[in-house]
Tab-separated table of C-alpha atoms and ligand atoms in Angstrom:
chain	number	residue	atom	x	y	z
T	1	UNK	CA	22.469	1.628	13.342
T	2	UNK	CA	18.686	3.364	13.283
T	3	UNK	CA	16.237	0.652	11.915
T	4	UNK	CA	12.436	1.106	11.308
T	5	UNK	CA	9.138	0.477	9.490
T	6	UNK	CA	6.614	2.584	8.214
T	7	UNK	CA	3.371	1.604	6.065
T	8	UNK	CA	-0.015	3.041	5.124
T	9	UNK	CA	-2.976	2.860	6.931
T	10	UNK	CA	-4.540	1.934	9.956
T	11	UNK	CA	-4.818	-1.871	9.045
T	12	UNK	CA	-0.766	-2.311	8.575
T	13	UNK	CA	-0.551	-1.524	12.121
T	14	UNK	CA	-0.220	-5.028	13.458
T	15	UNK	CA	1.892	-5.784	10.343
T	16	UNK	CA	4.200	-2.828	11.560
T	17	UNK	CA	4.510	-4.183	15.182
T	18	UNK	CA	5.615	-7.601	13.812
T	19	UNK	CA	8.270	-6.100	11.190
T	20	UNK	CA	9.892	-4.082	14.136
T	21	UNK	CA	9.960	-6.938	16.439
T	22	UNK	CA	11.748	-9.189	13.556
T	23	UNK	CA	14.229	-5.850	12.848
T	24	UNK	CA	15.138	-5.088	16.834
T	25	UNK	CA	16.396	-8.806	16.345
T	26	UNK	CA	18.534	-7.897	13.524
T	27	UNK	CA	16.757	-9.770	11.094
T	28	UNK	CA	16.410	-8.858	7.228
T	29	UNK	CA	14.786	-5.466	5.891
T	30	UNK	CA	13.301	-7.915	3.015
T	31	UNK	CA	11.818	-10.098	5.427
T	32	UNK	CA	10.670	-7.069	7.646
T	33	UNK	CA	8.709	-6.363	4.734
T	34	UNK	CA	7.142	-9.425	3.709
T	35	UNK	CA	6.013	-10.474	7.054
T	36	UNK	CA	4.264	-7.073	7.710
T	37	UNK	CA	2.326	-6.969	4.176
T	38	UNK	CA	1.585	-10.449	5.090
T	39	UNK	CA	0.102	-9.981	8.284
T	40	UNK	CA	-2.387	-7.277	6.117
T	41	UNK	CA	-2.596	-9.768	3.354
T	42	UNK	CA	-4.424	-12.431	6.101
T	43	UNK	CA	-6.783	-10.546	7.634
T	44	UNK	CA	-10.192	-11.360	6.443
T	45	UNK	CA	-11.594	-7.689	7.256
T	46	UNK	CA	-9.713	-5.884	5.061
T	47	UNK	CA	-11.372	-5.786	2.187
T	48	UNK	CA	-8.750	-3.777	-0.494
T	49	UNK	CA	-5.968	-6.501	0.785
T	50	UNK	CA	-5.790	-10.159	0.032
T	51	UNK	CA	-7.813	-12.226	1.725
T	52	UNK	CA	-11.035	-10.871	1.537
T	53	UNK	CA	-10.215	-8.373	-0.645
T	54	UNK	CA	-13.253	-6.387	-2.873
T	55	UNK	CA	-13.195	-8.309	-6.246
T	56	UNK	CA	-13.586	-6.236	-9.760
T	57	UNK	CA	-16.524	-5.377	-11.876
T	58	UNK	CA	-17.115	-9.036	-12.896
T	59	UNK	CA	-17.006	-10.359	-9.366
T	60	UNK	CA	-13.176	-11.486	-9.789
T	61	UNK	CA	-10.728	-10.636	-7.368
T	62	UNK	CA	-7.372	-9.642	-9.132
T	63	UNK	CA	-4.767	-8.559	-6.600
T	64	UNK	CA	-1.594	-6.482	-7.436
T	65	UNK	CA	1.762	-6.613	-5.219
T	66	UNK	CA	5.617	-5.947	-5.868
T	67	UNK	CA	8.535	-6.160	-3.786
T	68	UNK	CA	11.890	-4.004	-4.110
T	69	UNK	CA	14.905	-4.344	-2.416
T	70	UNK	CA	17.048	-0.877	-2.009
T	71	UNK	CA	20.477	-2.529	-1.975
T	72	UNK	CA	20.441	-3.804	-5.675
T	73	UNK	CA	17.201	-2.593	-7.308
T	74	UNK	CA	15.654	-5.829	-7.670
T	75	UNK	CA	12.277	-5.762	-8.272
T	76	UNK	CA	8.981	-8.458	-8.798
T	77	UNK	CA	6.097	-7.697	-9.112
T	78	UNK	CA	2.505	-9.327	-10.336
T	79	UNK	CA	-0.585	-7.815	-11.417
T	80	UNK	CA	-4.030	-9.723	-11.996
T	81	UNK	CA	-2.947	-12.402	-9.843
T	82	UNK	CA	-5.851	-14.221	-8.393
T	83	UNK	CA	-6.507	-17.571	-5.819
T	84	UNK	CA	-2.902	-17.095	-4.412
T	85	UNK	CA	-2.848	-16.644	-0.563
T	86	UNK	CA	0.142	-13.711	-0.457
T	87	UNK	CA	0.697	-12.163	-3.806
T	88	UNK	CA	3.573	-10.146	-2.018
T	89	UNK	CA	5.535	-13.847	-1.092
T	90	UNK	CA	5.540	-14.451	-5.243
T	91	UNK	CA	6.826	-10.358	-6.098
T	92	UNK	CA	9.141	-11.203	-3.887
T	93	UNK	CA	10.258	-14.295	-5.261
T	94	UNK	CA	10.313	-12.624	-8.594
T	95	UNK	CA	12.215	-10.087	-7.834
T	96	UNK	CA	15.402	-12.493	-7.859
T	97	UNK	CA	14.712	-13.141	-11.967
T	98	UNK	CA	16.423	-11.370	-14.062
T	99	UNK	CA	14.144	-11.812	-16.629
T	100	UNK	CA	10.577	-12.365	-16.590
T	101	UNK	CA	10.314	-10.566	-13.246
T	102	UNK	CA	7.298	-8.641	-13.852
T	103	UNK	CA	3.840	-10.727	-14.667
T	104	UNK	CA	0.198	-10.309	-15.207
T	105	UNK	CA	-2.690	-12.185	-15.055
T	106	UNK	CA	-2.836	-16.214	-15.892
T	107	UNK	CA	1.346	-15.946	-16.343
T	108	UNK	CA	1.232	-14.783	-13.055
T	109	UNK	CA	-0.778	-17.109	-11.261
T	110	UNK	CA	0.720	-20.251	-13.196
T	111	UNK	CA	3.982	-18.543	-11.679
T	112	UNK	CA	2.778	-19.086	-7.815
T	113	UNK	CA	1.520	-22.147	-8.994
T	114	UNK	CA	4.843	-23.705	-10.454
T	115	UNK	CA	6.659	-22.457	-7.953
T	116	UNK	CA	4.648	-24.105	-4.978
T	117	UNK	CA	3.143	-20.802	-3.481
T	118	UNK	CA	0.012	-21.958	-1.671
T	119	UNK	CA	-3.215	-21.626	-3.359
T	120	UNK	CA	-6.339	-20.382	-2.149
T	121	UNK	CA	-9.953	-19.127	-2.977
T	122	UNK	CA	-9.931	-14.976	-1.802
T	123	UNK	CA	-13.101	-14.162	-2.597
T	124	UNK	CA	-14.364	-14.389	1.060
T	125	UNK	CA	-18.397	-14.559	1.302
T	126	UNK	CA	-18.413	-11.210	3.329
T	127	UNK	CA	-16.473	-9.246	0.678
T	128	UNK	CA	-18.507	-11.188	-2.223
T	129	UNK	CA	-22.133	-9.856	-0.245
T	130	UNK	CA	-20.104	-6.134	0.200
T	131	UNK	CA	-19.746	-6.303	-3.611
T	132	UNK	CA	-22.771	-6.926	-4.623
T	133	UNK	CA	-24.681	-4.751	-1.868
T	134	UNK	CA	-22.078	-1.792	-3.594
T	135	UNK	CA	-23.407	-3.098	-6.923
T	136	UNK	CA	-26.763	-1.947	-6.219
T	137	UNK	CA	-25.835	0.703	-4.535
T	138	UNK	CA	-24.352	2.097	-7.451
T	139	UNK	CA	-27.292	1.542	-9.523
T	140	UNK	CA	-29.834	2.884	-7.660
T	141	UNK	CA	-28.099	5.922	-6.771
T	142	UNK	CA	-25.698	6.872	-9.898
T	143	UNK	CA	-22.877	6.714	-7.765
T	144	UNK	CA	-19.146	6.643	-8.186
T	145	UNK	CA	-17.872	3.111	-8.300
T	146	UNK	CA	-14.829	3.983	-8.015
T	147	UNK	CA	-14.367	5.212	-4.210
T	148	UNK	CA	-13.403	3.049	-1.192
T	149	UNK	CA	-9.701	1.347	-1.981
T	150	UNK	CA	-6.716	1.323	-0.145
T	151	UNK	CA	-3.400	-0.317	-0.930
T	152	UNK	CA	-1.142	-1.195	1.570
T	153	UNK	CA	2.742	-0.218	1.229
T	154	UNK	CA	5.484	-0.421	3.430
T	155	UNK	CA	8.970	-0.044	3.827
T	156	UNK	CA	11.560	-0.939	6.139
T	157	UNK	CA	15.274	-0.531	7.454
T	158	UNK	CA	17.142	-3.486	8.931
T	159	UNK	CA	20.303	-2.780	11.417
T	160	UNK	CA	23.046	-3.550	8.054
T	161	UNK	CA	21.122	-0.261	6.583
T	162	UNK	CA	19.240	-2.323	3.695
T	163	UNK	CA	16.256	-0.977	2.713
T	164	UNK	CA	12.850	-3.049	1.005
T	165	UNK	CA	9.868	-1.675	0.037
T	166	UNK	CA	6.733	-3.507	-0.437
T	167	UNK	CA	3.049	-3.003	-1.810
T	168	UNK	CA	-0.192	-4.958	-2.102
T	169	UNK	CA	-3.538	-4.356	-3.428
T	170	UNK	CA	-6.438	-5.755	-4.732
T	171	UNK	CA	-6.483	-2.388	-6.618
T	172	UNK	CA	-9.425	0.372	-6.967
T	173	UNK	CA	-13.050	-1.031	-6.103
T	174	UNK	CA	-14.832	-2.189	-9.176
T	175	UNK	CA	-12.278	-1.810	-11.684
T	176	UNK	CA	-12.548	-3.397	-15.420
T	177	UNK	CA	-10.876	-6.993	-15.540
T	178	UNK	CA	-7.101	-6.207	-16.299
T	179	UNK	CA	-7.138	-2.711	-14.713
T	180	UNK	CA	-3.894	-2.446	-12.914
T	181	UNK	CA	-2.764	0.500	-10.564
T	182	UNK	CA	0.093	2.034	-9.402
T	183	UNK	CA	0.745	-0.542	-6.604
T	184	UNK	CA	2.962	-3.140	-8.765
T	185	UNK	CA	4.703	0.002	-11.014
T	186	UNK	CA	8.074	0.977	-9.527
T	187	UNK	CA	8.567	4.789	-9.174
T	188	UNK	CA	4.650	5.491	-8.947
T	189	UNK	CA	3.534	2.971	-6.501
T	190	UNK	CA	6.686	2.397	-4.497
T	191	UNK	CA	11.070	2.966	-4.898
T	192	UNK	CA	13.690	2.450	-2.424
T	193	UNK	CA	17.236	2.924	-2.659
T	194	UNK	CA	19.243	1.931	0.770
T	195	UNK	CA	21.617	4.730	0.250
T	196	UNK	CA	18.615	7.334	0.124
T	197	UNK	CA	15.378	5.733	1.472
T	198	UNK	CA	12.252	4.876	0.197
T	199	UNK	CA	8.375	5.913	-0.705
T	200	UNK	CA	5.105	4.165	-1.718
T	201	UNK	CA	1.770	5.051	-2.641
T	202	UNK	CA	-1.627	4.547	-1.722
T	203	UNK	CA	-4.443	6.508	-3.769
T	204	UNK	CA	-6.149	6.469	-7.230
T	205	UNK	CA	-3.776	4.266	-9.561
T	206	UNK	CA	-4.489	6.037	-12.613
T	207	UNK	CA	-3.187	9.492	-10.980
T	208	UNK	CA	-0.623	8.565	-9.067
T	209	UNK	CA	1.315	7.325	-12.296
T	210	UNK	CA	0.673	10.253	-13.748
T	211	UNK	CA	3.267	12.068	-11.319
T	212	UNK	CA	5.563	8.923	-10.225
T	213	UNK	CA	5.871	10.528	-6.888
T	214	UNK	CA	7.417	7.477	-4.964
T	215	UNK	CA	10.792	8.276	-7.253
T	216	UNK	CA	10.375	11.660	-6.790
T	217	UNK	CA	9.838	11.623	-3.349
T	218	UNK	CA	12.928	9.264	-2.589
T	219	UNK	CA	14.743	11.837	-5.649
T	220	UNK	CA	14.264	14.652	-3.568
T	221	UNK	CA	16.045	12.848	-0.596
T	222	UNK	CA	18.718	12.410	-2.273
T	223	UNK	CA	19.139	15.861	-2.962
T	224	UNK	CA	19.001	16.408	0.940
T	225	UNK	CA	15.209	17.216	1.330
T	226	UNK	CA	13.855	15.420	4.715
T	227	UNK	CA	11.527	12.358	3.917
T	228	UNK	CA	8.624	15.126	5.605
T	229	UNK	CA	9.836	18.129	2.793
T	230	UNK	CA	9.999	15.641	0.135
T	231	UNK	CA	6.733	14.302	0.629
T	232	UNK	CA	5.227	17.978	1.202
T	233	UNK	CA	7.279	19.059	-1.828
T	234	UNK	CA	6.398	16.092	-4.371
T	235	UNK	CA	2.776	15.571	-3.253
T	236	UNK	CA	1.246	19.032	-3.412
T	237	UNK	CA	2.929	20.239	-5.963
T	238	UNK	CA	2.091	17.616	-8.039
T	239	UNK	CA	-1.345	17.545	-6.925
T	240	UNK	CA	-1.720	21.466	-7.752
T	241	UNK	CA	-0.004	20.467	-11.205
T	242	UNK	CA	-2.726	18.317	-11.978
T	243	UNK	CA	-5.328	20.174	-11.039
T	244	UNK	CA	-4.598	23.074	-12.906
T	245	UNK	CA	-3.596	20.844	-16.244
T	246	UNK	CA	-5.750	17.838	-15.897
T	247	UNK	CA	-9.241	19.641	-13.790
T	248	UNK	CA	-8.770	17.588	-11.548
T	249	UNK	CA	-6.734	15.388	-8.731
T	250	UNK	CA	-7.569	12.091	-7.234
T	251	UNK	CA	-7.186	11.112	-3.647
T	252	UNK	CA	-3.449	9.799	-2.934
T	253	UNK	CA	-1.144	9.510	-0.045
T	254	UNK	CA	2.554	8.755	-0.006
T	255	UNK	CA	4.973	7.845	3.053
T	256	UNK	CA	8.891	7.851	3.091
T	257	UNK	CA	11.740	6.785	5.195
T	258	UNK	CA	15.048	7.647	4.708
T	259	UNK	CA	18.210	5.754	5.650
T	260	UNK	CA	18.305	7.233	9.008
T	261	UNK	CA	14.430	5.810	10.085
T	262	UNK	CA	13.222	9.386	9.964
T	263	UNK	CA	9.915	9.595	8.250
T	264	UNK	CA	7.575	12.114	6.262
T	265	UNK	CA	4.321	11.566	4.945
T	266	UNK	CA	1.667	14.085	2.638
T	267	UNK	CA	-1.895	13.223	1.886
T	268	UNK	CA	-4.790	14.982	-0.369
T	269	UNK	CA	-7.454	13.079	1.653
T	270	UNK	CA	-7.874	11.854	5.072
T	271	UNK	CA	-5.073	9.240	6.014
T	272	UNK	CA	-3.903	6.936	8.374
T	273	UNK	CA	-0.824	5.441	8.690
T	274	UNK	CA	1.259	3.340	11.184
T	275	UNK	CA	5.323	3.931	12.135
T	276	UNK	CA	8.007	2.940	14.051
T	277	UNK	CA	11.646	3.075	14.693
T	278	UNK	CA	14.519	2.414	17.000
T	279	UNK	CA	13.808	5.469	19.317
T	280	UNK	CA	9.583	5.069	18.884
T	281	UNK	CA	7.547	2.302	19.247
T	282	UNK	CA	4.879	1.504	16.358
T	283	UNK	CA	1.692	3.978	16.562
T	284	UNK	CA	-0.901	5.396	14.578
T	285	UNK	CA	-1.160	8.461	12.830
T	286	UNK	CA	-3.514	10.446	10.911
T	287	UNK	CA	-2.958	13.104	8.464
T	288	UNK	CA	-4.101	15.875	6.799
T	289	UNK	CA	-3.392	18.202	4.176
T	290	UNK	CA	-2.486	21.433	5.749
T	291	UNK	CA	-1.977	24.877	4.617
T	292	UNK	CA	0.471	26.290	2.547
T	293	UNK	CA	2.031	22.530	1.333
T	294	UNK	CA	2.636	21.176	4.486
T	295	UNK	CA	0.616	18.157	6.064
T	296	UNK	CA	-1.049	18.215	9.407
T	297	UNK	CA	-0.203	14.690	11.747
T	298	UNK	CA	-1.885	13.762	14.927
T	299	UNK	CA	-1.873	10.804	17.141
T	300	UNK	CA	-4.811	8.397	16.254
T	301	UNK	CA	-7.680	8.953	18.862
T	302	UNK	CA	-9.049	5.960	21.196
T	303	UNK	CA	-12.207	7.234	19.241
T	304	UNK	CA	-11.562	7.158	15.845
T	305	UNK	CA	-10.276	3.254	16.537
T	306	UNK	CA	-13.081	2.275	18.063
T	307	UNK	CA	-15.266	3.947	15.190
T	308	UNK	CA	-12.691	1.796	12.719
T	309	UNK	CA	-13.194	-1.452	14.263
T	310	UNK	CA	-16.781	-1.513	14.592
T	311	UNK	CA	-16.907	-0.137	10.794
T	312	UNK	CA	-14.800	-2.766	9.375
T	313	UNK	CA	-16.728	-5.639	11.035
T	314	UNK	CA	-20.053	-4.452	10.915
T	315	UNK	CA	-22.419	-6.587	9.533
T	316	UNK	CA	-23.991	-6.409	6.228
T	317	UNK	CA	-27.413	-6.242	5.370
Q	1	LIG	N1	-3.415	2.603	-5.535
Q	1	LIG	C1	-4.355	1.530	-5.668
Q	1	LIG	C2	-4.740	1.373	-7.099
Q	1	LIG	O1	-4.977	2.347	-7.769
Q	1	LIG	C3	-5.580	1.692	-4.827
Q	1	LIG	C4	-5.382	2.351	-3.472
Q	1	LIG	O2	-4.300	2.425	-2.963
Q	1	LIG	O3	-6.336	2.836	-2.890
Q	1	LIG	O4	-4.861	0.257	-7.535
């Protein structure tokens, strides 16, 4: 049986690695999942993801996450959570309530907190001084507070053929208190279904729901497109759509897998992303929208990681 992981961005990558190494060993698709959003959840230096994670435009940060399993449809998710180490450990938890398995803000956190989920301050004092050095920024120079975010979704494919997908986020950079995204909202931010495959999102929340493109991306699978056509197909079409009806389209990127590890991706912006399978080992990609609906994808250069690491841990002044 074909197994495999994909997820977005450069800063899954390690989270990727891990997820294959549990499902070459034949362990769960759920677990796959959780481990590898984990892994992005814990690293300090990603600042859209858990632990020190960008807070909002009061200086709270308010992290969004959901888990769904493809087998049954189960679903959890939380929005607003905040001061709980891996908001994707409690979605996941959720998502075996039948009721109730949705929450937001304070319901959410007394959630982690009743159910013995480890708590713990994110705010980290390097993304606190990145905030307010982007406060001032913004200003000074009338600029868009709304750029730099990046969620990170995943999903994988254990060796029974189950299929999980998985998001977290501490959502777009200086959002209002209570602004939630796509990342927690099945069908825009993520959808799997282990007889089809699945998608998730990474992009401007408030446009991405607009076109729930995770469903439609795993919809057109189903029909028989391949997870690359039904990203190409979904994405840019959607993201002409709006710009001809709404003036204008935000950045967003989607990924897929389908029940055979094969994988597609489509992008509006820049993007990175991280995959692997039975036949591949994890790597890096980077893609671009192409011409005509159809996405460019290279190999990451030694380059363009270097660039990346120095970027993310660069001090700040
Ligand atoms: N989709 C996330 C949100 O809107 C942010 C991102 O992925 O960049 O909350």
């Amino acid at each position: 049986m074909a197994w495999g992981a994909i997820a977005t961005w450069r800063m899954a990558h390690d989270g990727v690695i891990e997820a294959l190494r549990l499902l070459e060993k034949q362990q769960s698709a759920g677990d796959a999942v959780e481990t590898l959003i984990k892994t992005v959840e814990d690293y300090p230096y990603y600042k859209s993801v858990g632990f020190g994670g960008l807070p909002n435009a009061e200086g709270i940060l308010e992290m969004d996450a959901a888990f769904m399993h493809g087998d049954t449809f189960e679903i959890g998710a939380v929005a607003g959570i905040t001061d709980v180490k891996n908001p994707i450990s409690v979605a996941r938890k959720l998502s075996k309530d039948k009721f109730n398995s949705f929450r937001v803000g304070e319901g959410a956190t007394k959630y982690s907190m009743l159910e013995g989920f480890e708590r713990k301050s994110m705010l980290t004092e390097r993304a606190h001084k990145i905030w307010e050095k982007r406060l001032k920024e913004i200003h000074e120079n009338n600029l868009n507070p709304y750029d730099g975010h990046d969620t990170v979704g995943a999903i994988t494919l254990d060796q029974t053929g189950t299929m999980t997908a998985g998001t977290s986020s501490s959502g777009l950079f200086m959002k209002k208190p209570g602004r939630v995204g796509d990342s927690p909202l099945s069908g825009s931010g993520f959808y799997v279904d282990s007889e089809i495959g699945g998608a998730t999102a990474t992009g401007l929340g408030e446009d991405l729901m607009k076109g729930c493109l995770s469903y439609e991306i795993v919809r057109l699978m189903g029909e028989g497109f391949t997870p690359q056509a039904a990203c190409d197909k979904a994405v840019y079409e959607f993201h002409d759509k709006l710009t001809d009806r709404y003036g204008k389209a935000g950045a967003f990127s989607l990924i897929a897998m389908n029940t055979q590890g094969e994988w597609g991706v489509a992008t509006n912006v820049e993007f990175t992303f991280s995959v692997g399978n039975n036949q591949a080992e994890a790597q890096i990609f980077i893609a671009n929208m192409g011409a005509n609906h159809t996405t460019e994808i290279q190999p990451i250069t030694q380059e363009w990681l270097a660039a990346y690491e120095k970027r993310i841990k660069a001090p700040i002044e």
